Coordinates of N, CA and C in Angstrom, one line a residue:
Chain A
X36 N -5.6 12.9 -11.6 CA -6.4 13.4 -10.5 C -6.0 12.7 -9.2
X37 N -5.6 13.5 -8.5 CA -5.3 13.3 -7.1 C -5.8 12.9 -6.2
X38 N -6.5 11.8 -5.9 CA -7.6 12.0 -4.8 C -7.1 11.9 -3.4
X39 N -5.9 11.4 -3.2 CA -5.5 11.4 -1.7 C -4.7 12.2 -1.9
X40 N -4.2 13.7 -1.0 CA -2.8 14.2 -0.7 C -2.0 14.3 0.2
X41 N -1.3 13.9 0.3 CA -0.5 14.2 1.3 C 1.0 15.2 1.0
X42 N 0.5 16.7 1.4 CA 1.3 17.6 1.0 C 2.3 18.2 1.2
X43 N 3.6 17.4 2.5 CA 4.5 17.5 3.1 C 5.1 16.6 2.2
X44 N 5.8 16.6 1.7 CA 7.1 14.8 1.5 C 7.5 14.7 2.1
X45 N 8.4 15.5 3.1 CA 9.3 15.1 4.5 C 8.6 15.9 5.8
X46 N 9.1 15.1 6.6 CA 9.2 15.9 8.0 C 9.8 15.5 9.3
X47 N 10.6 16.0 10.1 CA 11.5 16.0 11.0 C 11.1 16.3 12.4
X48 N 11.4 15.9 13.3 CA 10.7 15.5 14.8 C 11.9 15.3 15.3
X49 N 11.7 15.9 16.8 CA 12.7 15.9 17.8 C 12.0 14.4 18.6
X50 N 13.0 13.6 18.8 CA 12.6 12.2 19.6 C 11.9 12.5 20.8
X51 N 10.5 12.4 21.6 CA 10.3 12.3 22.4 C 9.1 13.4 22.3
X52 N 9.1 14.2 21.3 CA 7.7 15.4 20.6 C 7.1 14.4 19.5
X53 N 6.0 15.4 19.4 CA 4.9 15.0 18.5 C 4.9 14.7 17.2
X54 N 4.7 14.0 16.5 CA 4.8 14.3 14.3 C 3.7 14.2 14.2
X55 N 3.4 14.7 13.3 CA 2.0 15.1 13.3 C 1.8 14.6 11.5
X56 N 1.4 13.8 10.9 CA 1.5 13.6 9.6 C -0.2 14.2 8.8
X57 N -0.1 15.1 8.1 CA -1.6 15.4 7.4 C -1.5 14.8 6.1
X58 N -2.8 14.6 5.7 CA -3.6 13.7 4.9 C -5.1 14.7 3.9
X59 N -5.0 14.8 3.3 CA -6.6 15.3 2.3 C -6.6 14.8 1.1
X60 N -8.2 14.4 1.4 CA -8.9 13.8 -0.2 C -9.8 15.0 -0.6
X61 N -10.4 14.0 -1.3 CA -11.4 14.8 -2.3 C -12.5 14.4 -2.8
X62 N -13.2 12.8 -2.4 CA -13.5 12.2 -2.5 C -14.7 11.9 -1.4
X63 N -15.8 12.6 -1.3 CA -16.7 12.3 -0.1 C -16.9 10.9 -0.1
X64 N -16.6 10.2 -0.7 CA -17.8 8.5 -0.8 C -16.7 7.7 -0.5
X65 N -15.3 8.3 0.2 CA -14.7 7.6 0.9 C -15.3 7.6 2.3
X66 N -15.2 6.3 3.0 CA -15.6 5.8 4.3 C -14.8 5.2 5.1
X67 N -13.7 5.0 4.8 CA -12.6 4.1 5.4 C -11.0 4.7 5.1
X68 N -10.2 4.9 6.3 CA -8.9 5.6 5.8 C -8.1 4.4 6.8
X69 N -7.2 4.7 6.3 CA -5.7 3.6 6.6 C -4.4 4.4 6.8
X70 N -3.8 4.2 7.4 CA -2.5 4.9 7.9 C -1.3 3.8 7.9
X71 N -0.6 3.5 6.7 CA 1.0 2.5 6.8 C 2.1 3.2 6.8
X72 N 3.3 2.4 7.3 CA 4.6 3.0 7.6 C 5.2 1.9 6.3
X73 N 6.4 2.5 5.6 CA 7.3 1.8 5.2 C 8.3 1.9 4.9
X74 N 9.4 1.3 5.2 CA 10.8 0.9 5.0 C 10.9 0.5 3.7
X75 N 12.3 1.3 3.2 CA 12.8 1.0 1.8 C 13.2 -0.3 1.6
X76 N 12.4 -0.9 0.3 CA 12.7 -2.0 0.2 C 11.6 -3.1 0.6
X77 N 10.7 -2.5 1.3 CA 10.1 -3.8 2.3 C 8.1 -3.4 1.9
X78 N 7.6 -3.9 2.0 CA 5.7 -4.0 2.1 C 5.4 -3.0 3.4
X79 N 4.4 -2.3 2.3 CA 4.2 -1.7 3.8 C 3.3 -2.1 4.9
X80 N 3.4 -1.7 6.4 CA 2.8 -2.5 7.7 C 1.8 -1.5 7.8
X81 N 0.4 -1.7 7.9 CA -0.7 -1.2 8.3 C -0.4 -1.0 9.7
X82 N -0.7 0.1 10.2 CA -0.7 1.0 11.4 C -2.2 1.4 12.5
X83 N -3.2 1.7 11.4 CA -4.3 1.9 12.0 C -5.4 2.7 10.9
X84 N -6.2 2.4 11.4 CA -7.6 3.1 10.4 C -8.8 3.8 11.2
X85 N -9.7 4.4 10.5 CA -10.5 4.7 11.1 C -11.6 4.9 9.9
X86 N -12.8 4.8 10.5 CA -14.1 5.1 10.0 C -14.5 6.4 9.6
X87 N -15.3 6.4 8.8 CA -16.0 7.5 8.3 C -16.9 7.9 9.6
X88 N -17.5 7.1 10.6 CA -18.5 7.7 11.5 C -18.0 7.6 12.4
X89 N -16.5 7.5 12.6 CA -15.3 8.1 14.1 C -14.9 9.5 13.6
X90 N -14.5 10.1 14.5 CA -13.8 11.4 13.9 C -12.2 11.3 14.8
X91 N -11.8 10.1 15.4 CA -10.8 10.0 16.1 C -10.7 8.3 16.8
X92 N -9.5 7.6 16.5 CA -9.2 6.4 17.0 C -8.0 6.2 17.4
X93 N -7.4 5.7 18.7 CA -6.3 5.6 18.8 C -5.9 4.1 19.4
X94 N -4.9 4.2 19.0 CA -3.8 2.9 19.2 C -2.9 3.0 19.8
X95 N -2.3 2.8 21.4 CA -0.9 3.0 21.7 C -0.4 4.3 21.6
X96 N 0.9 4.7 21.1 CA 1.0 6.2 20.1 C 0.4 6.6 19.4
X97 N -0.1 6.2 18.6 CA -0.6 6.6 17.3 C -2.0 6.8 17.5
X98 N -2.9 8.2 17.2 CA -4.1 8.3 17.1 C -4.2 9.0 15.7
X99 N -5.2 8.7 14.9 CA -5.7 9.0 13.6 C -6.6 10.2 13.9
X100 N -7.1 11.2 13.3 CA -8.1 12.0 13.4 C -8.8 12.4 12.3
X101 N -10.1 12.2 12.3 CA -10.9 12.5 10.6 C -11.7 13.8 11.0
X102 N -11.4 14.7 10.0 CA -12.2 15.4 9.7 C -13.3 15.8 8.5
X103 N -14.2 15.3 8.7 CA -15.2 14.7 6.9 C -15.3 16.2 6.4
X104 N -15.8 17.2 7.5 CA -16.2 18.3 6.5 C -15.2 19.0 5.5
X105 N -13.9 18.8 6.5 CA -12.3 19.4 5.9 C -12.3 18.4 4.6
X106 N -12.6 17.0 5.0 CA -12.1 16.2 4.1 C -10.3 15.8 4.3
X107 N -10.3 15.9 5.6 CA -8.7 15.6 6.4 C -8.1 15.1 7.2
X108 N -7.2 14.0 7.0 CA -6.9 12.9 8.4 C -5.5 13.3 8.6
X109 N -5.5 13.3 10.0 CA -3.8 13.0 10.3 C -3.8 12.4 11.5
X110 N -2.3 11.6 11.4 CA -2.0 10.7 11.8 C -0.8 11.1 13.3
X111 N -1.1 11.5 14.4 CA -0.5 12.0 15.7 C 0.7 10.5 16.3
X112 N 1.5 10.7 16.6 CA 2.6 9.8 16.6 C 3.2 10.7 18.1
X113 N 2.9 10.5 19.4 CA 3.5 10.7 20.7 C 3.9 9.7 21.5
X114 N 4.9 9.6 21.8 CA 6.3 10.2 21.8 C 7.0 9.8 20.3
X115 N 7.3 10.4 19.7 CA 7.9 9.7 18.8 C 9.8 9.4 19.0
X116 N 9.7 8.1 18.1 CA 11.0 6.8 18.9 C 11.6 7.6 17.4
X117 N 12.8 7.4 17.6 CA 13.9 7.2 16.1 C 13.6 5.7 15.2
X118 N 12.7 4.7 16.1 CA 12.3 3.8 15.1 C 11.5 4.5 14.6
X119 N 10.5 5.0 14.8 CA 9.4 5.8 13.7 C 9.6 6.1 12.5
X120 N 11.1 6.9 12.3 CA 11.5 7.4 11.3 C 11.4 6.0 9.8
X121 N 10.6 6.5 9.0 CA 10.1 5.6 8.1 C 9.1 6.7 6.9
X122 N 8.6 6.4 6.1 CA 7.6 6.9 4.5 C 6.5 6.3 5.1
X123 N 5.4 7.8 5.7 CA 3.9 6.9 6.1 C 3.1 7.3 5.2
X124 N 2.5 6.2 4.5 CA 1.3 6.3 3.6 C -0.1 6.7 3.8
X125 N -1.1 7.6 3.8 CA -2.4 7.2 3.9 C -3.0 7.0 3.3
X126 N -4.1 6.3 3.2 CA -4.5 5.4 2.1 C -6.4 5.4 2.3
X127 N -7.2 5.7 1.2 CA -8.4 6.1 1.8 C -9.1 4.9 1.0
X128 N -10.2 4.2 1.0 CA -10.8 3.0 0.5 C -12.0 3.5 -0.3
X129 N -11.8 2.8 -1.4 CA -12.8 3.5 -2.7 C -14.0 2.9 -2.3
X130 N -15.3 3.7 -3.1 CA -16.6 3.0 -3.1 C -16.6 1.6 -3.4
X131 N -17.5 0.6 -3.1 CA -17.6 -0.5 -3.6 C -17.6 -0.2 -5.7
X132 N -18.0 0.5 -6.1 CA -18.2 0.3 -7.8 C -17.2 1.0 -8.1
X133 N -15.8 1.0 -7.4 CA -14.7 1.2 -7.9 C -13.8 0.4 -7.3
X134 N -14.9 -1.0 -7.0 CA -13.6 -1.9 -7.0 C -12.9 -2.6 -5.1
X135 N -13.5 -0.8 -4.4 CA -13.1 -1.4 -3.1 C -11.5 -1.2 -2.7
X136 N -10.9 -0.9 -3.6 CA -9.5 -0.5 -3.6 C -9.0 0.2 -3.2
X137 N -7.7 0.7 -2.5 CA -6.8 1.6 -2.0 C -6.3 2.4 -2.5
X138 N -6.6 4.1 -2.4 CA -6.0 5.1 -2.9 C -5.4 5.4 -2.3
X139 N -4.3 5.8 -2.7 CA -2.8 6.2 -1.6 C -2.2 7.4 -2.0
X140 N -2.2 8.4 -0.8 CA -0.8 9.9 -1.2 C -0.1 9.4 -1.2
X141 N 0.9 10.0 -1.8 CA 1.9 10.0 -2.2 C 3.4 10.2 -1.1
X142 N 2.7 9.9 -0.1 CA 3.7 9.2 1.6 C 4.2 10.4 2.4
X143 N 4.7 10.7 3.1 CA 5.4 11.4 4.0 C 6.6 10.8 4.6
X144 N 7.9 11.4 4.3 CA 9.1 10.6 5.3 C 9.6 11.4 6.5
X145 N 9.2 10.3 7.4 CA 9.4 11.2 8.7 C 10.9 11.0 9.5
X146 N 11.5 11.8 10.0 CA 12.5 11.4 10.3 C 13.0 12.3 12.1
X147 N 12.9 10.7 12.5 CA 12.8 11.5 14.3 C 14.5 11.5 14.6
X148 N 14.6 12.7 15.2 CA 16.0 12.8 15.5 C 16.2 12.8 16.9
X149 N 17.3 11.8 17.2 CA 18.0 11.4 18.4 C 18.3 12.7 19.3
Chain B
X117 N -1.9 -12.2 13.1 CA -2.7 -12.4 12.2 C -2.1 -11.6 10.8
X118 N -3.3 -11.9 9.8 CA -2.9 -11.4 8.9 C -1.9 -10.9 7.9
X119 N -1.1 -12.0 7.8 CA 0.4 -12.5 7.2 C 0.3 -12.9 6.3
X120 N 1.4 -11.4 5.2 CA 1.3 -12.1 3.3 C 2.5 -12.4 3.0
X121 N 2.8 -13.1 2.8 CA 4.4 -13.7 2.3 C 4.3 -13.6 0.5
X122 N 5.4 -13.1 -0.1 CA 5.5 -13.2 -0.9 C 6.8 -13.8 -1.5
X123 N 7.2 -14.5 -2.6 CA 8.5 -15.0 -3.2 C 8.6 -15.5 -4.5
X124 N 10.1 -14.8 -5.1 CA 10.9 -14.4 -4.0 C 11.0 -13.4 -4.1
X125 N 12.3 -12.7 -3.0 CA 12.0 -11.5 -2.3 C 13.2 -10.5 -3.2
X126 N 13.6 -11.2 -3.9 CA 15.1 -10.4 -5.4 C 14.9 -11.7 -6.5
X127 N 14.9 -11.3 -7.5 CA 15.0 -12.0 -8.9 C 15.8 -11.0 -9.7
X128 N 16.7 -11.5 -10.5 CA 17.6 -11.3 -11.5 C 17.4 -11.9 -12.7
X129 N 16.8 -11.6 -14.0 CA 16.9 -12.4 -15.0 C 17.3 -11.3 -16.0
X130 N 17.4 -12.1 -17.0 CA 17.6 -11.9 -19.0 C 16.1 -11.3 -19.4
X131 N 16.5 -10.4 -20.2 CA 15.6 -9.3 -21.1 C 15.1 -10.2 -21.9
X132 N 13.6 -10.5 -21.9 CA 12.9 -11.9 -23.1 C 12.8 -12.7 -21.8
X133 N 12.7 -13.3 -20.6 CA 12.4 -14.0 -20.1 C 11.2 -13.7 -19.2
X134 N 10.4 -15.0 -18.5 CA 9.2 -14.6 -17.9 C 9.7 -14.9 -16.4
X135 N 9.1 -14.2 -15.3 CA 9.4 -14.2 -14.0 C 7.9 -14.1 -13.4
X136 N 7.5 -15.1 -12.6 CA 6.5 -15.8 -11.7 C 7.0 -15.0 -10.3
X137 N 6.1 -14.2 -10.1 CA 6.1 -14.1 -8.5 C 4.8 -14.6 -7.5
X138 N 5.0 -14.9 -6.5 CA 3.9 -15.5 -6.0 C 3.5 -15.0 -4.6
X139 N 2.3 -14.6 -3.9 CA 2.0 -14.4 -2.7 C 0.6 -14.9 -2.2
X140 N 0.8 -15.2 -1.1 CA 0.5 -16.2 -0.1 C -0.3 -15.5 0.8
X141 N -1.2 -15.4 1.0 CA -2.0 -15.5 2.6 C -1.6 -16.5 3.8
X142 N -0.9 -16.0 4.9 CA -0.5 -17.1 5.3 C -1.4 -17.7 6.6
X143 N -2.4 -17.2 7.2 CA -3.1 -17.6 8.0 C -4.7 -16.8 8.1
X144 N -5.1 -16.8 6.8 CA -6.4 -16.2 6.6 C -6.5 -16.8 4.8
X145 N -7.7 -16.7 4.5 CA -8.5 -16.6 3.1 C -8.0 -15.4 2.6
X146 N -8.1 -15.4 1.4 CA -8.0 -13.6 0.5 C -8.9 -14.3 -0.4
X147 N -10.4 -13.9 -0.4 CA -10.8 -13.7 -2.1 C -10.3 -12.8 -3.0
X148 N -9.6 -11.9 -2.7 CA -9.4 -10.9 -3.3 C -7.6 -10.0 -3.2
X149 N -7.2 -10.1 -3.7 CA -5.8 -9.4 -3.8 C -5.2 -8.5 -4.6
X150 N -4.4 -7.9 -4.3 CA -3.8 -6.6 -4.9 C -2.1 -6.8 -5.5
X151 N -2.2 -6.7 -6.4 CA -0.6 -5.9 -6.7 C -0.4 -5.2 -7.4
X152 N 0.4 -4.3 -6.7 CA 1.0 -2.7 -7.0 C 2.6 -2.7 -7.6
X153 N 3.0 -1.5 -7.8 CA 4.4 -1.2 -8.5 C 4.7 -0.2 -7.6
X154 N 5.8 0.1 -7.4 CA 6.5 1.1 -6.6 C 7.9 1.8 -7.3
X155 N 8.2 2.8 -8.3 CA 9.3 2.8 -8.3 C 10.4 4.3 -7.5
X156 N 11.1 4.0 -7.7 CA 11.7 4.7 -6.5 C 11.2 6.4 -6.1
X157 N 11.3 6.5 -5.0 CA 10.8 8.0 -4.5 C 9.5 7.8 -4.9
X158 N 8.6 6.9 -5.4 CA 7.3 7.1 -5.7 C 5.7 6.2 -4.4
X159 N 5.1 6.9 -4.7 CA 3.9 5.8 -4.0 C 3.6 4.8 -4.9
X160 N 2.8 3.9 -4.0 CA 2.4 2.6 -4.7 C 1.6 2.8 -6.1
X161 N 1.5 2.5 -7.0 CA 0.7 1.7 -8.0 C 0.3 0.7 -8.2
X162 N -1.2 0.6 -7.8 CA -2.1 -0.1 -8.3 C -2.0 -0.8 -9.6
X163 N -1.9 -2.4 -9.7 CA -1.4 -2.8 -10.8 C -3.3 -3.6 -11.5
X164 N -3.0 -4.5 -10.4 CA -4.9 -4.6 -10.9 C -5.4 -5.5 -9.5
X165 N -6.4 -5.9 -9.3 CA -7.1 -6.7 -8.6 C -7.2 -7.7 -9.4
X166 N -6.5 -9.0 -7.9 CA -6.7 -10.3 -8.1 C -8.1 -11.0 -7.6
X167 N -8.6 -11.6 -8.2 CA -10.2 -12.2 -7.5 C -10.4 -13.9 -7.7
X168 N -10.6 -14.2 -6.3 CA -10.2 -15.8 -6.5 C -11.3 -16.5 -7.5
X169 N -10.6 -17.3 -8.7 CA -11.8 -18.3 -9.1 C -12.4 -17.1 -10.3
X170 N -11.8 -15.9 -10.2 CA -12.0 -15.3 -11.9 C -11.0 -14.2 -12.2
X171 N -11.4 -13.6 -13.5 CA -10.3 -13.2 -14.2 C -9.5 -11.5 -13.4
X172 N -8.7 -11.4 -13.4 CA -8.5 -10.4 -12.7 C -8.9 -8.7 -13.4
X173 N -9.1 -7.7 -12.2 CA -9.3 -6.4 -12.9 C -8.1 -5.4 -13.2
X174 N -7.2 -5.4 -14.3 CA -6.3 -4.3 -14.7 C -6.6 -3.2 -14.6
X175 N -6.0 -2.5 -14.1 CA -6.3 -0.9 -14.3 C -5.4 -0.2 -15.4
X176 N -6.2 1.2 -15.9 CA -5.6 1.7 -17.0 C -4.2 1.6 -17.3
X177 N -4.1 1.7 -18.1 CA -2.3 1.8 -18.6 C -1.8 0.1 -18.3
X178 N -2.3 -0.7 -17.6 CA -1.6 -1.8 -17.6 C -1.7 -3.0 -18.5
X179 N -1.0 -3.6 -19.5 CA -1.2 -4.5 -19.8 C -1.0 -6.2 -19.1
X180 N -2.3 -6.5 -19.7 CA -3.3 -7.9 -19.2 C -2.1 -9.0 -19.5
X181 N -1.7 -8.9 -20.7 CA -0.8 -9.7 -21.7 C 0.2 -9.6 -20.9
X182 N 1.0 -8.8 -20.7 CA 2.1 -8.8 -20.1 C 2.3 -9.4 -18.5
X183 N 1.4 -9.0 -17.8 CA 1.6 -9.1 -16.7 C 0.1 -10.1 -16.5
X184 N 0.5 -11.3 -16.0 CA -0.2 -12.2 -16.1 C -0.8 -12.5 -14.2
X185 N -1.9 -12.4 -14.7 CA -2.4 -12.6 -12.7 C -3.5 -14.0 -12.7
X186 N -3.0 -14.9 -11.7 CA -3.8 -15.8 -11.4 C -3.8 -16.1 -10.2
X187 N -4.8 -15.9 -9.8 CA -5.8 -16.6 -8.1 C -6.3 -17.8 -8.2
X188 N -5.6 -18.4 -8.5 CA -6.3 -20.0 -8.5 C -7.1 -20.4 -6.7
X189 N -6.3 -20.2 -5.9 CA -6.9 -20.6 -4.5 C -7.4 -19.0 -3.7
X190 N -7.7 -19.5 -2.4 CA -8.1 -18.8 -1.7 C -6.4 -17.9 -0.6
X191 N -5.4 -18.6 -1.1 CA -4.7 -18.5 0.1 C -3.2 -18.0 -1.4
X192 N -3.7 -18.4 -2.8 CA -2.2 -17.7 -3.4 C -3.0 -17.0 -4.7
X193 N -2.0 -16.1 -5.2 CA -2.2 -15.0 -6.0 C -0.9 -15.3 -7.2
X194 N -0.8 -15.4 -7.9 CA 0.7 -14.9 -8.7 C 0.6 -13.8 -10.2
X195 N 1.6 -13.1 -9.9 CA 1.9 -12.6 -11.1 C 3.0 -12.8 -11.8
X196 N 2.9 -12.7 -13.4 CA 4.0 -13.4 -14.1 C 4.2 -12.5 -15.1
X197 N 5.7 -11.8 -15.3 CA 5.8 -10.8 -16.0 C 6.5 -11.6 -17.3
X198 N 5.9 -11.6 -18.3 CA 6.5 -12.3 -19.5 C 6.8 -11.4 -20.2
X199 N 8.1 -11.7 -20.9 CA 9.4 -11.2 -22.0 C 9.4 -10.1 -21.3
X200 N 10.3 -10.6 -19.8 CA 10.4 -9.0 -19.5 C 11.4 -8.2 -19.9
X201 N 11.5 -6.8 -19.7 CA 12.2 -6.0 -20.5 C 13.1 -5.2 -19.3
X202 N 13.9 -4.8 -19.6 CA 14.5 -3.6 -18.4 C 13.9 -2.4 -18.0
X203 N 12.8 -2.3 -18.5 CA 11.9 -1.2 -18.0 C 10.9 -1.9 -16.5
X204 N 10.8 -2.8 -16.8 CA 9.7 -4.0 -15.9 C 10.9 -4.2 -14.8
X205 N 11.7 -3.4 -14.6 CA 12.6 -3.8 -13.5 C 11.4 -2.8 -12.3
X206 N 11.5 -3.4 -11.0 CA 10.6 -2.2 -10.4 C 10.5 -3.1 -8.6
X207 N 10.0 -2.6 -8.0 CA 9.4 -3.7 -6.5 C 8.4 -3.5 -6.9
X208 N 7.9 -4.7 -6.7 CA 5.9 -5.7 -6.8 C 5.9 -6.0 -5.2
X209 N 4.5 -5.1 -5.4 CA 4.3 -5.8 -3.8 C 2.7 -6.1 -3.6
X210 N 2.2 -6.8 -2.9 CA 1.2 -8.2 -2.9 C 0.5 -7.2 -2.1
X211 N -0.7 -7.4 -1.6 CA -1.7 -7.3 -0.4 C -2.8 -8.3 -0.8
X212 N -3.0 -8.6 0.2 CA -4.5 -9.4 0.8 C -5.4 -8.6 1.4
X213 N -7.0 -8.7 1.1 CA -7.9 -7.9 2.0 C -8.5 -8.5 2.9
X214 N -8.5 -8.2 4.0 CA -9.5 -8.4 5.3 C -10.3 -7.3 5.4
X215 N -11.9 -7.6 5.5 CA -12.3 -6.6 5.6 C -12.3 -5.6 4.9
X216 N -12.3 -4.2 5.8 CA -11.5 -3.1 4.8 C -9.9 -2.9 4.9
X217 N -9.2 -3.7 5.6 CA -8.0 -3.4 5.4 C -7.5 -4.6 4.6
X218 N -6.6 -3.7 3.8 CA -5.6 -4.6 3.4 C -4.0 -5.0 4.1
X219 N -3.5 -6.2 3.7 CA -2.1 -6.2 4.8 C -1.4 -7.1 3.6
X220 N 0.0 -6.1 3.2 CA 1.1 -6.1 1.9 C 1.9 -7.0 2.4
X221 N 2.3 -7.7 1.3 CA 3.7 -8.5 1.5 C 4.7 -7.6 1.1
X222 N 6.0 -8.7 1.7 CA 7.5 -7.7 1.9 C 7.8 -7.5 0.7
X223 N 7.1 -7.6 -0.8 CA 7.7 -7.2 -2.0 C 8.4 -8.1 -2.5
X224 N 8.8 -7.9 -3.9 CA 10.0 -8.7 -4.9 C 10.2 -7.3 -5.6
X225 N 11.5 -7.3 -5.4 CA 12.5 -6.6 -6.3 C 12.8 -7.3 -7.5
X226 N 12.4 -6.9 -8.6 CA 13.0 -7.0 -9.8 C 13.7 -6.7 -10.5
X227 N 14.8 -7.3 -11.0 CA 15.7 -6.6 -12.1 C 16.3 -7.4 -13.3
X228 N 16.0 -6.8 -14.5 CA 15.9 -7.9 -15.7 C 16.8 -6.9 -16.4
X229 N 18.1 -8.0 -17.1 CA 19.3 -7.2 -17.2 C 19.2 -7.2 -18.8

């Protein structure tokens, strides 16, 4: 059972446009979502999160957007650099009586072109 | 802030042998820690929760026996994969929790020949 999806595996971006990465659970009694980038080979770097009672937070480039009724976050990346290109994870935070732990889709690889 | 070092970062052993990996909080507490599996083209796997000062929580499919987790402090975690086998070849990778976020170390690559 799936609880986080992320239903693209790849996606491709002209350097200097938008990527747009989507995210859906299934899980209302999540309250906390997380957005990582990662490089083959390496841990992934936490990027940014947002709350269950935001429906939008932003950082620099990167703004996150929740939708609770959809049950859908994505992750907006403007301008996007050719560093970007990386496997972004979203990752939604279980109830406390399951521990508190990180559910993760199954990534998106983005790949911004020069 | 929020810096997990883990080591080491490649290990090579013999099929039957045990391998200690270790990670670190490097400038914060972790009561609490994670290690996952990753194998290739795949998302992370949740291996179990580490908890400082008691026994850790495995999740399904994982064996306790094999894969040995100790939190002794607040600041290290280790896992130790005993008689490992060539299947147990894989990247292990660490997180620490802050809060609600967690923040991963750079992994150990394994490969047991």
């Amino acid at each position: 059972d799936q609880q986080v999806k992320q239903n693209s595996p790849s996606l491709s971006v002209q350097e200097g446009r938008i990527s747009i990465l989507n995210c859906d659970y299934t899980n209302s009694m999540f309250d906390y979502f997380l957005w990582y980038k990662k490089y083959p080979a390496e841990g992934p770097t936490f990027l940014i999160s947002i709350s269950s009672i935001k429906d939008k937070n932003e950082d620099g480039r990167f703004t996150v957007f929740l939708n609770k009724s959809a049950k859908h976050l994505s992750l907006h990346i403007v301008p996007s650099q050719p560093g970007d290109s990386a496997v972004y994870f979203c990752a939604a935070s279980a109830p406390p009586n399951q521990g508190g732990k990180l559910i993760f889709g199954q990534g998106t690889e983005l790949s911004v072109k020069p | 802030g929020a810096v997990v070092s883990q080591h080491p970062s490649r290990v090579i052993c013999k099929s039957g042998t045990s391998v200690k990996i270790e990670c670190r909080s490097l400038d914060f507490q972790a009561t609490t820690m994670f290690w996952y599996r990753q194998f290739p083209k795949q998302s992370l796997m949740l291996m179990a929760t580490s908890n400082e000062g008691s026994k850790a929580t495995y999740e399904q499919g994982v064996e306790k026996d094999k894969f040995l987790i100790n939190h002794a402090s607040l600041t290290l975690s280790t896992l130790t994969v005993t008689s490992a086998h060539p299947e147990d070849s894989s990247f292990y990778i660490c997180s620490a929790r802050v809060t609600e976020t967690q923040y991963f170390g750079p992994g150990t690559r394994l490969l047991v020949l």
